[in-house]
One Martini backbone bead per residue (centre of mass of N, CA, C, O) as a GRO file, in nm:
protein
  184
    1MET     BB    1   0.098   0.039   0.021
    2ASN     BB    2   0.054   0.361  -0.002
    3ILE     BB    3   0.232   0.651   0.119
    4TYR     BB    4   0.152   0.985   0.224
    5GLU     BB    5   0.222   1.323   0.205
    6ILE     BB    6   0.090   1.609   0.330
    7GLY     BB    7   0.005   1.896   0.125
    8GLN     BB    8   0.041   2.165  -0.094
    9ASP     BB    9  -0.130   2.329  -0.364
   10PHE     BB   10   0.062   2.569  -0.503
   11ASP     BB   11  -0.033   2.596  -0.805
   12ASN     BB   12  -0.368   2.656  -0.735
   13TYR     BB   13  -0.330   2.759  -0.426
   14LYS     BB   14  -0.363   2.927  -0.170
   15PHE     BB   15  -0.233   3.015   0.168
   16PHE     BB   16  -0.148   2.965   0.493
   17VAL     BB   17   0.026   3.166   0.736
   18PHE     BB   18   0.205   3.282   0.973
   19LYS     BB   19   0.192   3.526   1.185
   20GLU     BB   20   0.402   3.747   1.259
   21ASP     BB   21   0.500   3.761   1.596
   22ASP     BB   22   0.313   3.533   1.706
   23LYS     BB   23   0.294   3.349   2.001
   24SER     BB   24   0.077   3.124   1.925
   25ASN     BB   25   0.295   2.975   1.714
   26LYS     BB   26   0.556   2.856   1.870
   27ASP     BB   27   0.455   2.535   1.928
   28VAL     BB   28   0.393   2.380   1.658
   29TRP     BB   29   0.672   2.210   1.633
   30ASP     BB   30   0.581   2.023   1.907
   31TYR     BB   31   0.372   1.863   1.781
   32ASN     BB   32   0.302   1.488   1.855
   33GLY     BB   33  -0.017   1.398   1.932
   34GLN     BB   34  -0.117   1.556   2.142
   35SER     BB   35  -0.334   1.697   2.331
   36LEU     BB   36  -0.477   2.048   2.299
   37VAL     BB   37  -0.752   2.145   2.422
   38ASN     BB   38  -0.669   2.259   2.719
   39GLU     BB   39  -0.424   2.466   2.578
   40TRP     BB   40  -0.562   2.621   2.361
   41LYS     BB   41  -0.478   2.942   2.172
   42GLY     BB   42  -0.407   2.907   1.889
   43LEU     BB   43  -0.383   3.049   1.566
   44SER     BB   44  -0.204   3.287   1.350
   45LEU     BB   45  -0.334   3.384   1.037
   46GLU     BB   46  -0.250   3.423   0.681
   47LEU     BB   47  -0.257   3.511   0.367
   48PHE     BB   48  -0.057   3.460   0.115
   49ARG     BB   49   0.164   3.715  -0.022
   50ASP     BB   50   0.314   3.790  -0.324
   51LYS     BB   51   0.519   4.069  -0.370
   52ARG     BB   52   0.632   3.988  -0.671
   53LYS     BB   53   0.325   3.970  -0.745
   54LYS     BB   54   0.062   4.124  -0.886
   55LYS     BB   55  -0.061   3.846  -1.006
   56ASP     BB   56  -0.245   3.593  -0.849
   57LYS     BB   57  -0.411   3.303  -0.981
   58ARG     BB   58  -0.460   3.175  -0.734
   59SER     BB   59  -0.683   3.032  -0.532
   60GLU     BB   60  -0.900   3.123  -0.240
   61ASP     BB   61  -1.085   2.861  -0.295
   62PHE     BB   62  -1.045   2.661  -0.020
   63ASP     BB   63  -1.048   2.381   0.216
   64ALA     BB   64  -0.725   2.351   0.230
   65SER     BB   65  -0.422   2.396   0.432
   66CYS     BB   66  -0.053   2.287   0.383
   67TYR     BB   67   0.246   2.436   0.391
   68PHE     BB   68   0.299   2.217   0.615
   69SER     BB   69   0.231   1.905   0.696
   70GLY     BB   70   0.163   1.972   1.027
   71CYS     BB   71  -0.056   2.212   0.899
   72LEU     BB   72  -0.384   2.158   0.907
   73ILE     BB   73  -0.621   2.357   0.733
   74VAL     BB   74  -0.983   2.395   0.765
   75ASN     BB   75  -1.290   2.412   0.693
   76LYS     BB   76  -1.594   2.345   0.815
   77ARG     BB   77  -1.684   2.121   0.630
   78THR     BB   78  -1.423   1.951   0.656
   79SER     BB   79  -1.427   1.919   0.965
   80LEU     BB   80  -1.688   1.751   0.961
   81LEU     BB   81  -1.595   1.521   0.787
   82LEU     BB   82  -1.347   1.440   0.961
   83SER     BB   83  -1.492   1.394   1.228
   84GLU     BB   84  -1.664   1.159   1.123
   85LYS     BB   85  -1.434   0.973   1.004
   86LEU     BB   86  -1.206   1.018   1.269
   87LYS     BB   87  -1.309   1.097   1.536
   88ASP     BB   88  -1.060   1.008   1.783
   89GLN     BB   89  -0.801   1.098   1.580
   90ILE     BB   90  -0.890   1.403   1.625
   91GLU     BB   91  -0.858   1.758   1.634
   92VAL     BB   92  -1.066   2.054   1.643
   93LEU     BB   93  -0.918   2.379   1.601
   94PRO     BB   94  -0.921   2.701   1.633
   95VAL     BB   95  -0.861   2.989   1.424
   96ASN     BB   96  -0.691   3.280   1.317
   97VAL     BB   97  -0.777   3.531   1.075
   98ASP     BB   98  -0.667   3.840   1.065
   99GLY     BB   99  -0.745   3.866   1.394
  100LYS     BB  100  -0.994   3.659   1.361
  101THR     BB  101  -1.240   3.465   1.380
  102SER     BB  102  -1.294   3.165   1.208
  103ASP     BB  103  -1.375   2.897   0.957
  104TYR     BB  104  -1.109   2.770   1.073
  105TYR     BB  105  -0.904   2.464   1.122
  106PHE     BB  106  -0.712   2.265   1.324
  107ILE     BB  107  -0.555   1.951   1.260
  108ASN     BB  108  -0.508   1.714   1.514
  109VAL     BB  109  -0.307   1.443   1.502
  110LEU     BB  110  -0.310   1.154   1.723
  111ASN     BB  111  -0.170   0.948   1.539
  112THR     BB  112   0.111   0.772   1.681
  113VAL     BB  113   0.361   0.586   1.502
  114LYS     BB  114   0.581   0.330   1.406
  115ALA     BB  115   0.603   0.361   1.062
  116ILE     BB  116   0.902   0.394   1.018
  117ASN     BB  117   1.160   0.192   0.911
  118THR     BB  118   1.477   0.215   1.110
  119ASP     BB  119   1.590  -0.049   1.133
  120SER     BB  120   1.922  -0.092   1.061
  121LYS     BB  121   1.971   0.226   1.015
  122SER     BB  122   2.123   0.488   0.924
  123ASN     BB  123   2.103   0.817   0.912
  124GLU     BB  124   2.167   0.836   0.610
  125GLU     BB  125   1.949   0.634   0.515
  126ILE     BB  126   1.707   0.781   0.630
  127LEU     BB  127   1.748   1.055   0.481
  128LYS     BB  128   1.739   0.935   0.195
  129MET     BB  129   1.458   0.812   0.216
  130MET     BB  130   1.315   1.082   0.259
  131ARG     BB  131   1.420   1.246   0.011
  132ASP     BB  132   1.320   0.999  -0.196
  133ASN     BB  133   1.047   0.883  -0.125
  134ASN     BB  134   1.155   0.568   0.022
  135CYS     BB  135   0.983   0.447   0.243
  136ASP     BB  136   0.955   0.214   0.511
  137PHE     BB  137   0.655   0.090   0.604
  138ASN     BB  138   0.454  -0.027   0.878
  139LYS     BB  139   0.163  -0.186   0.853
  140GLU     BB  140   0.102  -0.291   1.138
  141ASN     BB  141   0.125  -0.007   1.281
  142ILE     BB  142  -0.097   0.138   1.113
  143GLY     BB  143  -0.326  -0.025   1.027
  144SER     BB  144  -0.640   0.157   1.015
  145TYR     BB  145  -0.500   0.405   0.952
  146ILE     BB  146  -0.533   0.701   0.731
  147ILE     BB  147  -0.403   0.891   0.955
  148PHE     BB  148  -0.062   1.007   1.051
  149ARG     BB  149   0.218   0.977   1.267
  150ASP     BB  150   0.541   0.967   1.332
  151SER     BB  151   0.738   0.912   1.613
  152LEU     BB  152   0.995   1.062   1.479
  153PHE     BB  153   0.825   1.224   1.231
  154TYR     BB  154   0.575   1.423   1.362
  155SER     BB  155   0.554   1.689   1.164
  156SER     BB  156   0.409   1.482   0.983
  157TYR     BB  157   0.164   1.389   0.751
  158TYR     BB  158   0.009   1.080   0.696
  159CYS     BB  159  -0.129   0.856   0.431
  160THR     BB  160  -0.369   0.688   0.258
  161ASP     BB  161  -0.561   0.601  -0.002
  162GLU     BB  162  -0.824   0.641   0.155
  163PHE     BB  163  -0.783   0.941   0.210
  164VAL     BB  164  -0.748   1.039  -0.074
  165ASP     BB  165  -1.031   0.934  -0.167
  166PHE     BB  166  -1.190   1.113   0.036
  167VAL     BB  167  -1.101   1.385  -0.077
  168LYS     BB  168  -1.211   1.338  -0.366
  169GLN     BB  169  -1.511   1.260  -0.298
  170ASN     BB  170  -1.531   1.560  -0.139
  171SER     BB  171  -1.388   1.795  -0.287
  172ILE     BB  172  -1.107   1.867  -0.158
  173THR     BB  173  -0.922   2.154  -0.157
  174GLY     BB  174  -0.546   2.221  -0.152
  175LEU     BB  175  -0.418   1.944  -0.191
  176LYS     BB  176  -0.120   1.732  -0.164
  177PHE     BB  177   0.022   1.412  -0.270
  178THR     BB  178   0.315   1.242  -0.156
  179CYS     BB  179   0.499   0.985  -0.211
  180ALA     BB  180   0.684   0.816   0.065
  181GLY     BB  181   0.586   0.511   0.022
  182ILE     BB  182   0.572   0.181   0.161
  183ALA     BB  183   0.350  -0.077   0.285
  184GLU     BB  184   0.427  -0.426   0.419
   0.00000   0.00000   0.00000
């Protein structure tokens, strides 16, 4: 089975970035699958504007934004679809866009498993595997999860074909899936 890293469709859609110098964003790099509900202070986001381009033809009408893999932001419709599909596997947490409460939400993936097989591999081999999108995933550890984090590389969100199909079937726009390897 193929395993994909979830990312942004930069070619066709605009996306959210962290509002500069906002303290609420500082801990996002440390999220590793722990529950954030009780301590959630939100994220402060803004739509990326490329100052080098006068006209940016990419659409602002997207359902999901994921400018780095571990920061999946979705609109209300998509948050409801994901909540129903993934029940206790995710948390849906509100974010602020341009300084005000928005209809967008951070999806905190709680499924953290030893998904990438790093046993008997040197650091160089592991890094090459990651760079080449040729990871060896452990199917047994992934089990029935269709979206998950790896326990070592937890800042990325990975998913299966079933999640990709779910996104396509529900016409969720803004995401791109890059094959990261296979699970056997």
